[in-house]
Every structure is written in structure tokens, then in C-alpha cells.
Short mmCIF file of C-alpha atoms and ligand atoms in Angstrom, two decimals:
data_model
loop_
_atom_site.label_atom_id
_atom_site.label_comp_id
_atom_site.label_asym_id
_atom_site.label_seq_id
_atom_site.Cartn_x
_atom_site.Cartn_y
_atom_site.Cartn_z
CA MET A 4 0.00 0.00 0.00
CA ASP A 5 1.15 3.54 -0.81
CA LYS A 6 2.74 4.99 2.36
CA ASN A 7 1.69 8.60 1.82
CA TYR A 8 -0.74 10.27 4.23
CA GLY A 9 -3.81 9.01 2.33
CA GLY A 10 -2.39 5.48 2.18
CA LEU A 11 -1.59 5.38 5.89
CA LYS A 12 -5.03 6.75 6.75
CA LYS A 13 -6.69 3.96 4.73
CA GLU A 14 -4.51 1.38 6.45
CA ILE A 15 -5.45 2.69 9.92
CA LEU A 16 -9.16 2.74 9.00
CA HIS A 17 -8.85 -0.88 7.83
CA ASN A 18 -7.22 -1.88 11.13
CA VAL A 19 -9.86 -0.02 13.14
CA ASP A 20 -12.52 -2.07 11.28
CA ILE A 21 -10.72 -5.32 12.18
CA LEU A 22 -10.56 -4.27 15.85
CA ALA A 23 -14.22 -3.25 15.78
CA GLY A 24 -15.12 -6.72 14.43
CA ILE A 25 -13.36 -8.33 17.40
CA ALA A 26 -14.98 -5.89 19.84
CA ILE A 27 -18.45 -6.63 18.41
CA LYS A 28 -17.90 -10.40 18.74
CA ARG A 29 -16.94 -9.90 22.39
CA GLY A 30 -19.74 -7.43 23.05
CA ALA A 31 -17.27 -4.82 24.33
CA LYS A 32 -19.60 -1.82 24.11
CA ASN A 33 -17.10 0.79 25.37
CA ILE A 34 -14.46 -0.27 22.90
CA ILE A 35 -16.95 -0.31 20.01
CA GLU A 36 -17.98 3.26 20.86
CA TYR A 37 -14.36 4.37 21.17
CA LEU A 38 -13.41 2.82 17.82
CA PHE A 39 -16.41 4.47 16.17
CA GLU A 40 -15.18 7.82 17.47
CA VAL A 41 -11.65 7.15 16.20
CA LYS A 42 -13.07 6.29 12.78
CA GLN A 43 -15.19 9.44 12.60
CA ARG A 44 -12.20 11.57 13.52
CA LEU A 45 -10.06 9.94 10.86
CA ILE A 46 -12.73 10.36 8.18
CA ASN A 47 -13.67 13.94 9.01
CA ASN A 48 -10.40 15.35 10.20
CA HIS A 49 -8.40 17.60 7.99
CA PHE A 50 -4.74 17.41 8.81
CA ASN A 51 -3.37 20.78 9.93
CA LEU A 52 0.31 21.13 9.07
CA VAL A 53 1.44 24.40 10.57
CA VAL A 54 4.62 26.29 9.77
CA LEU A 55 5.92 28.00 12.89
CA GLY A 56 8.96 29.98 13.94
CA ALA A 57 10.33 33.32 14.98
CA PHE A 58 9.79 36.28 12.66
CA LYS A 59 11.70 36.27 9.38
CA ARG A 60 12.77 32.63 9.29
CA GLY A 61 11.39 32.07 5.81
CA LYS A 62 8.07 30.43 6.78
CA THR A 63 6.07 32.01 3.98
CA THR A 64 8.89 31.46 1.48
CA PHE A 65 8.96 27.77 2.48
CA LEU A 66 5.20 27.43 1.86
CA ASN A 67 5.46 29.13 -1.54
CA ALA A 68 8.26 26.69 -2.43
CA LEU A 69 6.11 23.70 -1.36
CA LEU A 70 3.24 24.95 -3.51
CA GLY A 71 5.49 25.98 -6.40
CA THR A 72 4.13 29.54 -6.47
CA ASP A 73 4.75 33.04 -5.15
CA ILE A 74 1.11 33.62 -4.24
CA LEU A 75 1.96 34.33 -0.56
CA SER A 76 3.79 37.61 0.09
CA THR A 77 7.27 37.51 1.57
CA ASP A 78 9.50 40.38 2.65
CA VAL A 79 12.56 41.32 4.69
CA LEU A 80 10.36 43.12 7.27
CA PRO A 81 8.09 41.33 9.78
CA LEU A 82 5.26 40.60 7.47
CA THR A 83 2.69 37.90 7.99
CA SER A 84 0.20 39.27 10.55
CA VAL A 85 -2.76 36.94 10.09
CA VAL A 86 -3.00 33.13 9.97
CA THR A 87 -3.47 31.89 6.39
CA LEU A 88 -4.91 28.41 5.79
CA ILE A 89 -4.22 26.84 2.41
CA ARG A 90 -6.29 23.90 1.22
CA TYR A 91 -6.90 22.15 -2.06
CA GLY A 92 -9.19 23.74 -4.62
CA GLN A 93 -9.51 23.15 -8.37
CA GLU A 94 -9.11 26.88 -8.88
CA ILE A 95 -7.45 29.61 -6.86
CA GLY A 96 -9.92 31.18 -4.43
CA THR A 97 -9.42 33.45 -1.45
CA GLU A 98 -11.83 34.13 1.41
CA VAL A 99 -11.25 36.50 4.33
CA VAL A 100 -12.94 35.68 7.65
CA PHE A 101 -13.35 38.66 9.95
CA LEU A 102 -13.40 38.62 13.76
CA ASN A 103 -17.13 39.49 13.71
CA GLY A 104 -17.84 36.35 11.66
CA GLU A 105 -18.38 38.11 8.32
CA THR A 106 -16.62 36.74 5.25
CA LYS A 107 -15.53 38.28 1.97
CA ASN A 108 -14.14 36.78 -1.25
CA ILE A 109 -11.14 38.63 -2.61
CA ALA A 110 -8.78 38.25 -5.58
CA SER A 111 -5.55 36.48 -4.62
CA GLU A 112 -3.63 39.63 -5.65
CA GLN A 113 -5.32 41.37 -2.69
CA LEU A 114 -4.06 38.78 -0.19
CA ALA A 115 -1.28 41.09 1.06
CA ASP A 116 -3.87 43.78 1.93
CA TYR A 117 -5.23 41.45 4.62
CA VAL A 118 -2.47 39.16 5.88
CA THR A 119 0.56 41.44 6.05
CA GLU A 120 1.70 44.00 8.61
CA SER A 121 2.09 46.63 5.88
CA GLY A 122 -1.30 46.01 4.21
CA ASN A 123 -3.18 45.50 7.47
CA PRO A 124 -1.18 47.25 10.28
CA ALA A 125 -1.93 45.86 13.77
CA ASN A 126 -4.78 43.97 12.09
CA GLU A 127 -6.85 47.17 11.75
CA LYS A 128 -9.14 45.33 9.31
CA ARG A 129 -10.10 42.95 12.15
CA VAL A 130 -9.28 39.79 10.19
CA LYS A 131 -9.52 36.42 11.97
CA SER A 132 -7.99 34.27 9.24
CA VAL A 133 -7.65 33.98 5.49
CA HIS A 134 -8.55 30.82 3.58
CA LEU A 135 -6.82 30.16 0.32
CA GLU A 136 -7.75 27.37 -2.09
CA TYR A 137 -4.97 26.34 -4.40
CA PRO A 138 -4.71 23.63 -7.09
CA SER A 139 -1.57 21.87 -5.78
CA THR A 140 -1.44 18.06 -5.66
CA TYR A 141 0.48 18.52 -2.40
CA LEU A 142 -2.79 19.60 -0.79
CA LYS A 143 -4.87 16.62 -1.84
CA ASP A 144 -5.75 14.08 0.88
CA ASP A 145 -7.22 16.87 3.05
CA LEU A 146 -3.89 18.38 4.02
CA ILE A 147 -4.18 21.97 5.20
CA LEU A 148 -1.00 24.05 5.23
CA ILE A 149 -1.02 26.96 7.64
CA ASP A 150 1.18 30.03 7.49
CA THR A 151 1.48 31.81 10.82
CA PRO A 152 2.82 35.22 11.84
CA GLY A 153 6.38 35.03 13.16
CA VAL A 154 6.70 35.30 16.93
CA GLY A 155 9.06 37.56 18.87
CA SER A 156 8.99 40.60 16.60
CA ILE A 157 8.00 44.09 17.82
CA TYR A 158 4.47 43.28 16.65
CA GLN A 159 3.03 41.62 19.76
CA ASN A 160 -0.32 41.00 18.03
CA ASN A 161 1.49 38.74 15.52
CA THR A 162 2.93 36.65 18.37
CA ASP A 163 -0.49 36.42 20.06
CA GLU A 164 -2.17 35.30 16.81
CA THR A 165 0.24 32.40 16.46
CA TYR A 166 0.15 31.29 20.12
CA ASP A 167 -3.66 31.26 19.96
CA TYR A 168 -3.45 28.92 17.01
CA LEU A 169 -1.32 26.23 18.66
CA PRO A 170 -4.18 24.02 19.97
CA LYS A 171 -5.31 23.36 16.38
CA VAL A 172 -1.93 22.01 15.27
CA ASP A 173 -1.69 18.34 14.17
CA ALA A 174 1.93 18.62 13.10
CA ALA A 175 4.31 21.52 12.86
CA VAL A 176 7.35 22.47 10.84
CA PHE A 177 9.43 24.77 13.05
CA LEU A 178 11.83 26.86 11.02
CA LEU A 179 15.15 28.02 12.46
CA SER A 180 17.88 30.09 10.90
CA SER A 181 21.15 28.30 10.13
CA ASP A 182 23.22 31.48 10.58
CA GLN A 183 21.92 32.54 14.02
CA PRO A 184 22.00 30.75 17.38
CA LEU A 185 18.74 29.51 18.84
CA SER A 186 17.08 32.39 20.73
CA ARG A 187 15.45 32.30 24.16
CA SER A 188 12.02 32.95 22.64
CA GLU A 189 12.50 30.09 20.18
CA ILE A 190 13.34 27.70 23.04
CA ASP A 191 10.27 28.91 24.98
CA PHE A 192 8.09 28.51 21.91
N1 GTP B 213 19.13 33.27 2.84
C1 GTP B 213 17.89 32.83 2.87
N2 GTP B 213 16.91 33.72 2.80
C2 GTP B 213 15.65 33.29 2.84
C3 GTP B 213 15.32 31.90 2.96
N3 GTP B 213 13.98 31.78 3.02
C4 GTP B 213 13.50 33.03 2.94
N4 GTP B 213 14.50 33.94 2.81
C5 GTP B 213 14.37 35.39 2.72
O1 GTP B 213 14.06 35.85 4.03
C6 GTP B 213 13.11 36.90 3.99
C7 GTP B 213 11.94 36.55 4.87
O2 GTP B 213 11.16 35.54 4.28
P1 GTP B 213 9.64 35.30 4.69
O3 GTP B 213 9.23 34.05 3.97
O4 GTP B 213 8.81 36.53 4.51
O5 GTP B 213 9.79 35.00 6.27
P2 GTP B 213 8.65 34.69 7.32
O6 GTP B 213 9.22 33.74 8.32
O7 GTP B 213 7.40 34.29 6.64
O8 GTP B 213 8.49 36.11 8.02
P3 GTP B 213 7.27 36.65 8.98
O9 GTP B 213 6.00 36.32 8.27
O10 GTP B 213 7.51 38.12 9.08
O11 GTP B 213 7.46 35.97 10.27
C8 GTP B 213 12.74 37.11 2.53
O12 GTP B 213 13.46 38.21 2.05
C9 GTP B 213 13.16 35.81 1.86
O13 GTP B 213 13.54 36.01 0.51
C10 GTP B 213 16.41 30.96 3.02
O14 GTP B 213 16.22 29.74 3.13
N5 GTP B 213 17.66 31.49 2.98
MG1 MG B 214 5.53 35.09 6.75
#
């Protein structure tokens, strides 16, 4: 069986079914219920792969490279100020979700007006997150890539945004710089 994420998920679902068969034969009600829950989670759950790190470690650049695009804005100044979630879509589509629950579709060229410190200083536009759909095969199998604001810059709201997001992380790529020693805030993070 193919050992990519989708392949492994199928294999686990298959094994959960085998275990459930045994549990049913033995009438183990608690275990049947538990396995049902595990199965639902596996079927429904999108996998959140989050890119984390201090400010200016190349997080956004790394995501662009994974996707083979330059759709996300990168810069030498602390930049990303809002969490951006990137999932599979047949066409490029961008939706902004505001803190008050309202949503708005924008052109991908306008992305920087919402997710960057220069386009949206101190998050004055009150954006909660931005959802980007992108036609990359990397994103199939329900993988969601998440770009986060860098922590430890002078923009405290960027740090807070990212810390608030940590409970939703399934796996993280933590980027460090090869030409600077590990900082105190990186160790704490
Ligand atoms: N030398 C070098 N420069 C890089 C690398 N990756 C990114 N850069 C440069 O570093 C700068 C910052 O890149 P970004 O991708 O915006 O960094 P970021 O971590 O997303 O920054 P914040 O969103 O502000 O936290 C840009 O000028 C990139 O061109 C790398 O691997 N090596
Ligand atoms: Mg960034």
C-alpha cells in the first residue's frame, strides 16, 4: 500500500474495522464506541500542518516553495500578521474571515492587503484568518497548510495570533535560521 498520508489513513481505517469486528464479537460496548469515534475523527479530520517559527525565518517562502508559487507575500520586514490556511481547490480562491464572523471573497492579488503588517497594520481590518484554495497536488488528501505570523517581533499581536493557534496544530514544521544561534524565545516557543 502507498505509504503517503492518504495510504496510511486507509490502512489505519482498515485496522480499526478489524478491531471493531473483534470488539463486536466480544460485546465490548465501550471499545466499540471508542473505535467508532476514532473512525469518525479519521474520516472527518483535515490534517493541519502548521509552519511556525520566529519572525523572518522564511516560513512564507517555504510554503510558496512547497506549492510551487509566489502567491503568498514575503519580505525582509516582519510581514505575515494573520494566519493563512491553504487547502486544495480546483481553482485559486481566497476568502477572508473577519473577527465578527463576516466573510468576503477577494482576488488572490489582494491577499497582502489582509495578511501582512504593511497592508493591514496591527490587524486594523479585524481579520480572523484567510482561507486560500490552491490547485496543488500537495494539498490533496485533506492536508491543510497553515502560514502563521512570526513570533518575537515588535508586533506583539502577531505573536499572540500564532500562540492562539497552537491548539489546532496536528503537526508543525518549526523553522530556524542556520546562521543565528537559537534564541530564548525560540526555546520557549
Ligand atoms: N538566505 C535565505 N533567505 C531566505 C530563505 N527563506 C526566505 N528567505 C528570505 O528571508 C526573507 C523573509 O522571508 P519570509 O518568507 O517573509 O519570512 P517569514 O518567516 O514568513 O516572516 P514573517 O512572516 O515576518 O514571520 C525574505 O526576504 C526571503 O527572501 C532561506 O532559506 N535562505
Ligand atoms: Mg511570513
